[in-house]
């Protein structure tokens, strides 16, 4: 299909020595079919594959590269750090600097602990919440992803609060039995769960804007409601801001919605393209972590100086340049352009977007939770994806993922991707000769912009 001969050869060799040819499943293109592209290098918003084809990248390593690939200043900061030695297993000034930046940006975070991935950050935050509250149950939302933490690799049966059944083999039922899986955006389900298990629930963990069932924004007041419910029942509220931190705004989703979680998990952007995660929150809670407290958590490469250097430079640039208004304008333009083309070609689709994250769902139902996300026609998504790829546009290779924009994207890139989408939608099954009858902008539904209060 779309991969060139060199990618194909490499993928064959890869499958011999790497499980499924990849080191993270979704990279294998199973959700869209075909052979994954092997990437040689990238610069700004362009990526070059090993067959010498350039792509405009809307995946951005699944979110971290908000400044585009190989930003010269980030590269310089990393080079400087590497020359000074790459790991010491002893404290360094850069860890303090990055922690200060995070704590300044996110007022709810007084103290930080760095890890090497988002998964580790979430795993540790859950452990801490359980220790702090001396309770075991965890509320998560169906279709949310919090890394491959054993107890959270769970979805639920239908209905309200259902006790978890492991989603992955290798996770004993007993490990997941304390995980309560509820539909996103349903206050009623949360009320019922607290009504039944109120004094056993250690924490509620939520992606403040869900990005892993595709982009699903919280309904107005939903996050505030979660805050109130957790407070009332003495449970902790954990925001998994691994995607949204420094993405929705410099201060993350919590600044946009004005809700302070007890604990926050970070990753992706704060590593500037290196493996980093972090969790943080009120001092009174964080103090329970070793060495000041009884909750053990450690990491040989945690706070790695090279990764810290990339993170510091990335956050410094984000603060200085404030690309967020530019990113939001481009993303809104892209979203409206896609909606308009859906109508023009008679293809039912929903575009959920906020800030610089966006998902195109091929369904006529508004997507507000996992149930509605699942109504998407994934075959259509696959044709759409490959149609784009053939024209040099790299979208995330799965329906239930977010596309990302970077400060390196320009109006020209949006213009180009919309042209590519024109062609790609005809391959999805739209009318070949579109009539010029496009509804006026005001008729184009855009129900899923984040309301002012998130
Ligand atoms: C990516 C992601 C994680 C896991 O981070 P890794 O660095 O891949 O372990 C956790 N939570 C959310 C919301 C994510 O998108």
Tab-separated table of C-alpha atoms and ligand atoms in Angstrom:
chain	number	residue	atom	x	y	z
A	1	UNK	CA	0.000	0.000	0.000
A	2	UNK	CA	1.635	3.159	1.143
A	3	UNK	CA	4.968	2.036	2.537
A	4	UNK	CA	8.004	2.015	0.253
A	5	UNK	CA	10.304	-0.984	-0.402
A	6	UNK	CA	12.828	-0.053	2.270
A	7	UNK	CA	10.200	0.265	5.010
A	8	UNK	CA	8.813	-3.099	3.907
A	9	UNK	CA	12.221	-4.789	4.087
A	10	UNK	CA	12.955	-3.247	7.461
A	11	UNK	CA	9.578	-4.284	8.836
A	12	UNK	CA	10.281	-7.871	7.798
A	13	UNK	CA	13.609	-7.888	9.624
A	14	UNK	CA	12.013	-6.084	12.552
A	15	UNK	CA	9.373	-8.771	12.939
A	16	UNK	CA	12.111	-11.379	13.402
A	17	UNK	CA	13.723	-9.671	16.361
A	18	UNK	CA	11.134	-7.289	17.769
A	19	UNK	CA	7.690	-8.424	18.867
A	20	UNK	CA	5.375	-7.496	16.018
A	21	UNK	CA	8.231	-5.442	14.594
A	22	UNK	CA	7.657	-2.564	17.023
A	23	UNK	CA	8.230	-1.401	20.574
A	24	UNK	CA	4.751	-0.019	21.151
A	25	UNK	CA	1.764	-1.806	19.587
A	26	UNK	CA	-0.085	0.995	17.807
A	27	UNK	CA	3.003	1.757	15.701
A	28	UNK	CA	2.470	-1.523	13.853
A	29	UNK	CA	-0.461	-0.074	11.813
A	30	UNK	CA	-2.704	-2.994	12.824
A	31	UNK	CA	-5.616	-0.568	13.238
A	32	UNK	CA	-5.358	0.704	9.656
A	33	UNK	CA	-3.627	-2.167	7.855
A	34	UNK	CA	-0.503	-1.966	5.728
A	35	UNK	CA	3.149	-1.632	6.660
A	36	UNK	CA	4.382	1.010	9.093
A	37	UNK	CA	6.741	3.622	7.730
A	38	UNK	CA	10.257	3.536	9.111
A	39	UNK	CA	11.370	7.067	9.848
A	40	UNK	CA	14.829	8.316	9.060
A	41	UNK	CA	14.671	11.822	10.460
A	42	UNK	CA	12.402	14.777	11.053
A	43	UNK	CA	12.627	18.526	11.247
A	44	UNK	CA	9.897	20.955	12.258
A	45	UNK	CA	6.569	19.445	11.168
A	46	UNK	CA	8.120	17.277	8.424
A	47	UNK	CA	9.193	13.674	8.676
A	48	UNK	CA	11.331	11.746	6.173
A	49	UNK	CA	10.867	7.997	5.804
A	50	UNK	CA	13.631	5.598	4.821
A	51	UNK	CA	12.311	5.525	1.244
A	52	UNK	CA	13.008	9.222	0.861
A	53	UNK	CA	9.402	10.469	1.133
A	54	UNK	CA	8.538	13.523	3.215
A	55	UNK	CA	5.392	13.742	5.332
A	56	UNK	CA	3.718	16.570	7.209
A	57	UNK	CA	3.440	15.102	10.681
A	58	UNK	CA	0.224	15.364	12.716
A	59	UNK	CA	1.207	12.570	15.114
A	60	UNK	CA	4.271	14.295	16.605
A	61	UNK	CA	5.435	11.181	18.447
A	62	UNK	CA	1.932	11.030	19.996
A	63	UNK	CA	2.131	14.509	21.427
A	64	UNK	CA	5.537	15.423	22.864
A	65	UNK	CA	6.872	17.415	19.904
A	66	UNK	CA	4.819	20.568	20.415
A	67	UNK	CA	7.684	22.701	19.084
A	68	UNK	CA	8.131	20.447	16.067
A	69	UNK	CA	10.960	17.954	15.590
A	70	UNK	CA	14.589	18.797	16.310
A	71	UNK	CA	13.977	22.367	17.400
A	72	UNK	CA	17.444	23.988	17.126
A	73	UNK	CA	17.383	25.362	20.675
A	74	UNK	CA	16.295	22.055	22.188
A	75	UNK	CA	18.988	20.259	20.180
A	76	UNK	CA	21.595	22.720	21.457
A	77	UNK	CA	20.507	22.301	25.077
A	78	UNK	CA	20.671	18.517	24.710
A	79	UNK	CA	24.122	18.615	23.085
A	80	UNK	CA	25.438	20.741	25.918
A	81	UNK	CA	23.987	18.375	28.515
A	82	UNK	CA	25.400	15.271	26.805
A	83	UNK	CA	28.920	16.699	26.768
A	84	UNK	CA	28.671	17.138	30.522
A	85	UNK	CA	27.878	13.471	31.125
A	86	UNK	CA	24.619	11.626	30.625
A	87	UNK	CA	23.754	10.186	34.037
A	88	UNK	CA	25.227	10.352	37.518
A	89	UNK	CA	22.740	8.690	39.854
A	90	UNK	CA	23.092	11.774	42.009
A	91	UNK	CA	21.055	14.985	42.132
A	92	UNK	CA	21.626	17.683	39.490
A	93	UNK	CA	20.595	21.323	39.162
A	94	UNK	CA	18.504	20.663	36.052
A	95	UNK	CA	16.029	18.513	38.028
A	96	UNK	CA	15.423	21.434	40.366
A	97	UNK	CA	14.979	23.826	37.449
A	98	UNK	CA	12.453	21.662	35.617
A	99	UNK	CA	10.531	20.969	38.830
A	100	UNK	CA	10.401	24.721	39.517
A	101	UNK	CA	9.024	25.379	36.042
A	102	UNK	CA	6.351	22.711	36.446
A	103	UNK	CA	5.344	23.911	39.868
A	104	UNK	CA	5.154	27.515	38.634
A	105	UNK	CA	2.994	26.486	35.679
A	106	UNK	CA	0.645	24.211	37.639
A	107	UNK	CA	-0.384	25.893	40.887
A	108	UNK	CA	-1.747	22.626	42.332
A	109	UNK	CA	1.714	21.059	42.112
A	110	UNK	CA	3.941	22.001	45.043
A	111	UNK	CA	6.320	19.069	44.839
A	112	UNK	CA	7.328	16.860	41.953
A	113	UNK	CA	8.890	13.421	41.490
A	114	UNK	CA	10.308	12.618	38.049
A	115	UNK	CA	10.025	9.162	36.501
A	116	UNK	CA	11.070	7.817	33.095
A	117	UNK	CA	7.592	7.422	31.568
A	118	UNK	CA	3.979	8.455	31.949
A	119	UNK	CA	3.078	4.900	32.918
A	120	UNK	CA	5.439	5.016	35.873
A	121	UNK	CA	4.083	8.390	36.930
A	122	UNK	CA	0.497	7.098	36.965
A	123	UNK	CA	1.428	3.851	38.690
A	124	UNK	CA	3.201	5.775	41.424
A	125	UNK	CA	0.439	8.358	41.821
A	126	UNK	CA	-2.110	5.565	42.353
A	127	UNK	CA	0.149	3.896	44.922
A	128	UNK	CA	0.513	7.217	46.709
A	129	UNK	CA	-3.227	7.940	46.650
A	130	UNK	CA	-3.931	4.528	48.165
A	131	UNK	CA	-1.333	5.038	50.875
A	132	UNK	CA	-2.507	8.561	51.658
A	133	UNK	CA	-6.197	7.657	51.936
A	134	UNK	CA	-5.638	4.126	53.290
A	135	UNK	CA	-8.254	2.951	50.801
A	136	UNK	CA	-7.954	0.651	47.769
A	137	UNK	CA	-10.539	1.386	45.111
A	138	UNK	CA	-9.723	3.482	42.067
A	139	UNK	CA	-12.268	5.102	39.766
A	140	UNK	CA	-11.245	5.351	36.125
A	141	UNK	CA	-13.222	6.087	32.984
A	142	UNK	CA	-13.985	3.699	30.163
A	143	UNK	CA	-11.888	4.423	27.098
A	144	UNK	CA	-9.299	6.389	29.065
A	145	UNK	CA	-5.694	5.288	28.884
A	146	UNK	CA	-3.270	5.844	31.723
A	147	UNK	CA	-0.287	3.879	30.470
A	148	UNK	CA	0.014	0.126	30.846
A	149	UNK	CA	-0.393	0.141	34.623
A	150	UNK	CA	-1.704	-3.329	35.581
A	151	UNK	CA	-4.650	-2.143	37.621
A	152	UNK	CA	-5.760	0.344	34.998
A	153	UNK	CA	-5.637	-1.960	31.966
A	154	UNK	CA	-9.289	-2.447	32.535
A	155	UNK	CA	-12.446	-1.509	30.765
A	156	UNK	CA	-15.856	-2.395	32.063
A	157	UNK	CA	-19.063	-4.081	31.081
A	158	UNK	CA	-21.941	-1.802	30.293
A	159	UNK	CA	-24.036	-0.108	32.915
A	160	UNK	CA	-23.011	2.115	35.757
A	161	UNK	CA	-20.221	1.237	38.143
A	162	UNK	CA	-19.019	-2.201	37.263
A	163	UNK	CA	-16.190	-3.957	39.013
A	164	UNK	CA	-13.247	-4.292	36.669
A	165	UNK	CA	-12.331	-7.201	34.479
A	166	UNK	CA	-8.746	-7.167	33.161
A	167	UNK	CA	-8.383	-6.001	29.588
A	168	UNK	CA	-4.997	-7.591	29.186
A	169	UNK	CA	-4.057	-11.182	29.838
A	170	UNK	CA	-1.438	-11.420	32.528
A	171	UNK	CA	-3.304	-9.093	34.863
A	172	UNK	CA	-4.882	-11.234	37.592
A	173	UNK	CA	-8.583	-10.523	38.162
A	174	UNK	CA	-7.776	-9.855	41.781
A	175	UNK	CA	-5.472	-6.958	40.840
A	176	UNK	CA	-8.165	-5.263	38.847
A	177	UNK	CA	-11.061	-5.921	41.186
A	178	UNK	CA	-10.528	-2.619	42.964
A	179	UNK	CA	-10.780	-0.654	39.713
A	180	UNK	CA	-14.192	0.876	39.060
A	181	UNK	CA	-14.765	1.724	35.403
A	182	UNK	CA	-17.319	4.409	34.671
A	183	UNK	CA	-18.477	6.108	31.488
A	184	UNK	CA	-16.793	9.459	30.832
A	185	UNK	CA	-18.962	12.567	31.060
A	186	UNK	CA	-21.593	10.877	33.211
A	187	UNK	CA	-22.013	12.582	36.602
A	188	UNK	CA	-24.734	10.079	37.440
A	189	UNK	CA	-22.342	7.115	37.188
A	190	UNK	CA	-19.903	8.857	39.522
A	191	UNK	CA	-22.651	9.630	42.010
A	192	UNK	CA	-23.735	5.996	42.004
A	193	UNK	CA	-20.187	4.719	42.477
A	194	UNK	CA	-19.572	7.032	45.424
A	195	UNK	CA	-23.001	6.177	46.798
A	196	UNK	CA	-22.066	2.541	46.888
A	197	UNK	CA	-18.318	2.556	47.608
A	198	UNK	CA	-17.794	6.083	48.939
A	199	UNK	CA	-15.585	5.204	51.879
A	200	UNK	CA	-13.490	2.694	49.923
A	201	UNK	CA	-12.523	4.917	46.990
A	202	UNK	CA	-8.922	6.140	47.202
A	203	UNK	CA	-8.966	8.237	44.060
A	204	UNK	CA	-10.597	9.229	40.818
A	205	UNK	CA	-8.151	9.335	37.919
A	206	UNK	CA	-9.248	11.231	34.831
A	207	UNK	CA	-7.818	12.606	31.615
A	208	UNK	CA	-9.199	16.156	31.930
A	209	UNK	CA	-9.603	16.132	28.160
A	210	UNK	CA	-9.723	12.516	27.040
A	211	UNK	CA	-7.269	11.908	24.217
A	212	UNK	CA	-7.095	8.139	24.119
A	213	UNK	CA	-10.585	7.293	22.871
A	214	UNK	CA	-9.864	9.967	20.349
A	215	UNK	CA	-10.352	13.497	21.637
A	216	UNK	CA	-13.387	13.787	23.899
A	217	UNK	CA	-13.819	17.005	25.830
A	218	UNK	CA	-15.477	17.113	29.230
A	219	UNK	CA	-18.943	18.602	29.371
A	220	UNK	CA	-19.239	21.976	31.088
A	221	UNK	CA	-18.818	21.619	34.835
A	222	UNK	CA	-17.846	17.932	34.716
A	223	UNK	CA	-14.332	18.352	36.124
A	224	UNK	CA	-15.560	20.679	38.843
A	225	UNK	CA	-18.161	18.042	39.697
A	226	UNK	CA	-15.455	15.370	40.007
A	227	UNK	CA	-13.509	17.750	42.253
A	228	UNK	CA	-16.526	18.246	44.522
A	229	UNK	CA	-17.388	14.537	44.679
A	230	UNK	CA	-13.833	13.553	45.581
A	231	UNK	CA	-13.639	16.225	48.293
A	232	UNK	CA	-16.981	15.251	49.745
A	233	UNK	CA	-15.937	11.608	50.030
A	234	UNK	CA	-12.328	12.278	51.076
A	235	UNK	CA	-10.933	10.654	47.952
A	236	UNK	CA	-8.123	12.183	45.906
A	237	UNK	CA	-8.636	13.583	42.433
A	238	UNK	CA	-5.829	12.735	40.017
A	239	UNK	CA	-5.558	14.544	36.701
A	240	UNK	CA	-3.657	12.491	34.155
A	241	UNK	CA	-2.206	15.415	32.216
A	242	UNK	CA	0.371	13.319	30.358
A	243	UNK	CA	-1.159	14.609	27.108
A	244	UNK	CA	-2.823	17.833	28.238
A	245	UNK	CA	-0.002	19.231	30.396
A	246	UNK	CA	1.652	22.130	28.530
A	247	UNK	CA	-0.541	21.160	25.539
A	248	UNK	CA	-3.979	22.623	26.286
A	249	UNK	CA	-2.286	25.665	27.751
A	250	UNK	CA	1.051	26.266	29.425
A	251	UNK	CA	-0.628	25.506	32.747
A	252	UNK	CA	-2.384	22.402	31.404
A	253	UNK	CA	-6.078	21.537	31.564
A	254	UNK	CA	-6.260	22.450	35.245
A	255	UNK	CA	-5.506	26.076	34.457
A	256	UNK	CA	-8.070	26.148	31.657
A	257	UNK	CA	-10.832	24.650	33.796
A	258	UNK	CA	-9.804	26.250	37.073
A	259	UNK	CA	-9.975	22.974	38.973
A	260	UNK	CA	-7.114	21.944	41.250
A	261	UNK	CA	-6.533	18.191	41.382
A	262	UNK	CA	-4.761	16.666	44.390
A	263	UNK	CA	-2.221	14.911	42.193
A	264	UNK	CA	-1.154	15.492	38.591
A	265	UNK	CA	0.611	13.073	36.245
A	266	UNK	CA	2.767	14.458	33.471
A	267	UNK	CA	4.859	13.096	30.608
A	268	UNK	CA	5.243	13.599	26.851
A	269	UNK	CA	5.868	17.385	26.426
A	270	UNK	CA	7.843	17.825	29.676
A	271	UNK	CA	10.554	15.513	28.311
A	272	UNK	CA	11.041	17.527	25.133
A	273	UNK	CA	11.226	14.260	23.161
A	274	UNK	CA	13.035	12.201	25.812
A	275	UNK	CA	11.555	9.528	28.086
A	276	UNK	CA	10.222	11.470	31.071
A	277	UNK	CA	7.227	11.324	33.344
A	278	UNK	CA	6.401	13.125	36.562
A	279	UNK	CA	3.811	13.178	39.278
A	280	UNK	CA	3.242	15.936	41.740
A	281	UNK	CA	0.783	17.649	43.994
A	282	UNK	CA	0.276	19.122	47.422
A	283	UNK	CA	3.284	18.843	49.700
A	284	UNK	CA	1.265	17.152	52.407
A	285	UNK	CA	0.545	14.265	50.002
A	286	UNK	CA	3.885	14.142	48.169
A	287	UNK	CA	5.750	13.954	51.493
A	288	UNK	CA	4.458	10.403	51.879
A	289	UNK	CA	6.856	9.333	49.115
A	290	UNK	CA	10.306	7.973	50.050
A	291	UNK	CA	12.690	9.252	51.340
A	292	UNK	CA	10.408	11.539	53.405
A	293	UNK	CA	7.569	9.013	53.644
A	294	UNK	CA	6.695	5.315	53.578
A	295	UNK	CA	5.625	4.988	49.887
A	296	UNK	CA	8.527	3.488	47.977
A	297	UNK	CA	9.222	4.677	44.441
A	298	UNK	CA	12.550	5.028	42.657
A	299	UNK	CA	14.301	5.056	39.265
A	300	UNK	CA	17.927	4.651	38.149
A	301	UNK	CA	17.521	7.132	35.295
A	302	UNK	CA	14.802	9.301	36.873
A	303	UNK	CA	15.551	12.996	36.465
A	304	UNK	CA	18.069	12.152	33.764
A	305	UNK	CA	20.096	15.299	33.012
A	306	UNK	CA	19.791	15.062	29.212
A	307	UNK	CA	16.017	14.595	29.395
A	308	UNK	CA	15.771	17.418	31.936
A	309	UNK	CA	17.721	19.707	29.589
A	310	UNK	CA	15.304	18.950	26.728
A	311	UNK	CA	12.338	19.535	29.034
A	312	UNK	CA	13.663	22.806	30.446
A	313	UNK	CA	14.367	24.218	26.985
A	314	UNK	CA	10.950	23.114	25.692
A	315	UNK	CA	9.072	24.723	28.582
A	316	UNK	CA	11.210	27.866	28.371
A	317	UNK	CA	10.338	28.268	24.691
A	318	UNK	CA	6.647	27.552	25.282
A	319	UNK	CA	6.525	30.223	27.977
A	320	UNK	CA	8.483	32.745	25.916
A	321	UNK	CA	6.811	32.251	22.541
A	322	UNK	CA	3.292	31.417	23.769
A	323	UNK	CA	2.321	29.427	20.648
A	324	UNK	CA	-1.068	28.477	22.132
A	325	UNK	CA	-3.284	31.073	20.391
A	326	UNK	CA	-1.618	30.256	17.039
A	327	UNK	CA	-2.092	26.529	17.634
A	328	UNK	CA	-5.764	26.971	18.561
A	329	UNK	CA	-6.440	29.064	15.442
A	330	UNK	CA	-4.834	26.524	13.106
A	331	UNK	CA	-6.616	23.624	14.794
A	332	UNK	CA	-10.027	25.315	14.610
A	333	UNK	CA	-9.433	26.072	10.946
A	334	UNK	CA	-8.495	22.453	10.284
A	335	UNK	CA	-11.505	21.150	12.244
A	336	UNK	CA	-13.966	23.411	10.433
A	337	UNK	CA	-12.395	22.545	7.088
A	338	UNK	CA	-12.859	18.840	7.756
A	339	UNK	CA	-16.489	19.286	8.900
A	340	UNK	CA	-17.258	21.302	5.804
A	341	UNK	CA	-15.782	18.611	3.573
A	342	UNK	CA	-17.711	15.893	5.419
A	343	UNK	CA	-20.924	17.732	4.525
A	344	UNK	CA	-19.818	18.437	0.977
A	345	UNK	CA	-19.043	14.781	0.264
A	346	UNK	CA	-21.943	13.425	2.289
A	347	UNK	CA	-19.731	11.526	4.714
A	348	UNK	CA	-20.977	11.469	8.291
A	349	UNK	CA	-18.190	12.576	10.573
A	350	UNK	CA	-17.550	14.367	13.846
A	351	UNK	CA	-14.507	16.465	14.541
A	352	UNK	CA	-13.710	16.810	18.222
A	353	UNK	CA	-11.040	19.351	18.985
A	354	UNK	CA	-9.695	21.725	21.531
A	355	UNK	CA	-6.437	23.687	21.685
A	356	UNK	CA	-4.082	21.714	19.384
A	357	UNK	CA	-5.623	18.233	19.637
A	358	UNK	CA	-8.155	16.855	17.182
A	359	UNK	CA	-9.897	13.615	16.180
A	360	UNK	CA	-12.063	12.878	13.152
A	361	UNK	CA	-14.667	10.232	14.035
A	362	UNK	CA	-16.543	8.653	11.162
A	363	UNK	CA	-19.969	8.576	12.783
A	364	UNK	CA	-23.108	10.702	12.789
A	365	UNK	CA	-23.392	10.608	16.590
A	366	UNK	CA	-21.806	13.303	18.732
A	367	UNK	CA	-18.856	11.647	20.480
A	368	UNK	CA	-18.980	12.268	24.219
A	369	UNK	CA	-17.731	8.993	25.675
A	370	UNK	CA	-16.330	5.577	24.709
A	371	UNK	CA	-19.755	4.206	23.775
A	372	UNK	CA	-20.294	6.910	21.152
A	373	UNK	CA	-16.630	6.860	20.046
A	374	UNK	CA	-17.047	3.151	19.303
A	375	UNK	CA	-19.817	3.931	16.808
A	376	UNK	CA	-17.097	5.170	14.441
A	377	UNK	CA	-16.627	3.392	11.151
A	378	UNK	CA	-12.993	2.310	11.535
A	379	UNK	CA	-12.779	1.025	7.943
A	380	UNK	CA	-13.551	4.535	6.788
A	381	UNK	CA	-10.902	5.846	9.125
A	382	UNK	CA	-8.374	3.425	7.612
A	383	UNK	CA	-9.149	4.615	4.050
A	384	UNK	CA	-8.971	8.210	5.223
A	385	UNK	CA	-5.609	7.567	6.906
A	386	UNK	CA	-4.051	5.830	3.892
A	387	UNK	CA	-5.501	8.453	1.543
A	388	UNK	CA	-3.686	11.100	3.557
A	389	UNK	CA	-0.495	9.098	3.798
A	390	UNK	CA	-0.351	8.692	0.005
A	391	UNK	CA	-0.426	12.463	-0.245
A	392	UNK	CA	2.311	13.044	2.280
A	393	UNK	CA	0.256	13.655	5.413
A	394	UNK	CA	1.011	11.523	8.472
A	395	UNK	CA	-1.958	11.200	10.840
A	396	UNK	CA	-1.916	8.899	13.901
A	397	UNK	CA	-2.479	5.384	12.505
A	398	UNK	CA	-5.587	4.561	14.557
A	399	UNK	CA	-9.107	5.931	14.970
A	400	UNK	CA	-9.079	6.278	18.739
A	401	UNK	CA	-6.130	8.618	18.964
A	402	UNK	CA	-5.543	12.339	18.881
A	403	UNK	CA	-3.872	14.212	16.055
A	404	UNK	CA	-1.559	16.986	17.243
A	405	UNK	CA	-0.347	20.296	15.856
A	406	UNK	CA	2.987	21.932	16.617
A	407	UNK	CA	4.246	25.477	16.574
A	408	UNK	CA	6.137	24.467	13.412
A	409	UNK	CA	2.871	23.996	11.480
A	410	UNK	CA	1.861	26.994	9.353
A	411	UNK	CA	-1.315	28.101	7.564
A	412	UNK	CA	0.284	26.647	4.434
A	413	UNK	CA	0.371	23.208	6.091
A	414	UNK	CA	-3.320	23.439	7.003
A	415	UNK	CA	-4.162	24.491	3.453
A	416	UNK	CA	-2.211	21.503	2.151
A	417	UNK	CA	-3.715	18.976	4.542
A	418	UNK	CA	-7.217	20.196	3.670
A	419	UNK	CA	-6.464	19.620	-0.010
A	420	UNK	CA	-5.216	16.144	0.867
A	421	UNK	CA	-8.386	15.546	2.894
A	422	UNK	CA	-10.453	16.514	-0.136
A	423	UNK	CA	-8.904	13.694	-2.123
A	424	UNK	CA	-8.779	11.313	0.786
A	425	UNK	CA	-12.511	11.685	1.528
A	426	UNK	CA	-13.431	10.759	-2.022
A	427	UNK	CA	-11.526	7.507	-1.464
A	428	UNK	CA	-13.497	7.031	1.754
A	429	UNK	CA	-16.640	6.827	-0.334
A	430	UNK	CA	-17.695	10.398	-0.858
A	431	UNK	CA	-19.169	11.766	-4.063
A	432	UNK	CA	-16.518	12.031	-6.761
A	433	UNK	CA	-17.839	15.301	-8.157
A	434	UNK	CA	-18.795	17.415	-5.232
A	435	UNK	CA	-21.518	19.919	-5.852
A	436	UNK	CA	-20.638	23.398	-4.811
A	437	UNK	CA	-23.577	23.368	-2.410
A	438	UNK	CA	-21.816	23.761	0.914
A	439	UNK	CA	-23.871	24.901	3.880
A	440	UNK	CA	-22.907	28.251	5.303
A	441	UNK	CA	-20.348	28.199	8.116
A	442	UNK	CA	-23.045	28.886	10.677
A	443	UNK	CA	-24.877	25.671	9.752
A	444	UNK	CA	-21.793	23.578	10.315
A	445	UNK	CA	-22.145	21.935	13.680
A	446	UNK	CA	-19.290	22.459	16.031
A	447	UNK	CA	-20.675	21.127	19.279
A	448	UNK	CA	-17.460	19.935	20.844
A	449	UNK	CA	-15.362	22.982	21.393
A	450	UNK	CA	-14.482	23.144	25.031
A	451	UNK	CA	-16.926	25.456	26.739
A	452	UNK	CA	-15.343	28.388	28.536
A	453	UNK	CA	-15.558	26.661	31.906
A	454	UNK	CA	-14.336	23.325	30.475
B	1	LIG	C1	0.809	8.385	26.822
B	1	LIG	C2	-0.038	8.402	28.024
B	1	LIG	C3	0.343	7.764	29.217
B	1	LIG	C4	1.536	6.864	29.294
B	1	LIG	O1	2.735	7.517	29.094
B	1	LIG	P1	3.999	6.626	28.593
B	1	LIG	O2	5.138	7.598	28.628
B	1	LIG	O3	3.643	6.130	27.249
B	1	LIG	O4	4.166	5.529	29.575
B	1	LIG	C5	-0.440	7.948	30.331
B	1	LIG	N1	-1.544	8.698	30.304
B	1	LIG	C6	-1.960	9.315	29.181
B	1	LIG	C7	-3.177	10.167	29.218
B	1	LIG	C8	-1.231	9.162	27.999
B	1	LIG	O5	-1.693	9.715	26.875
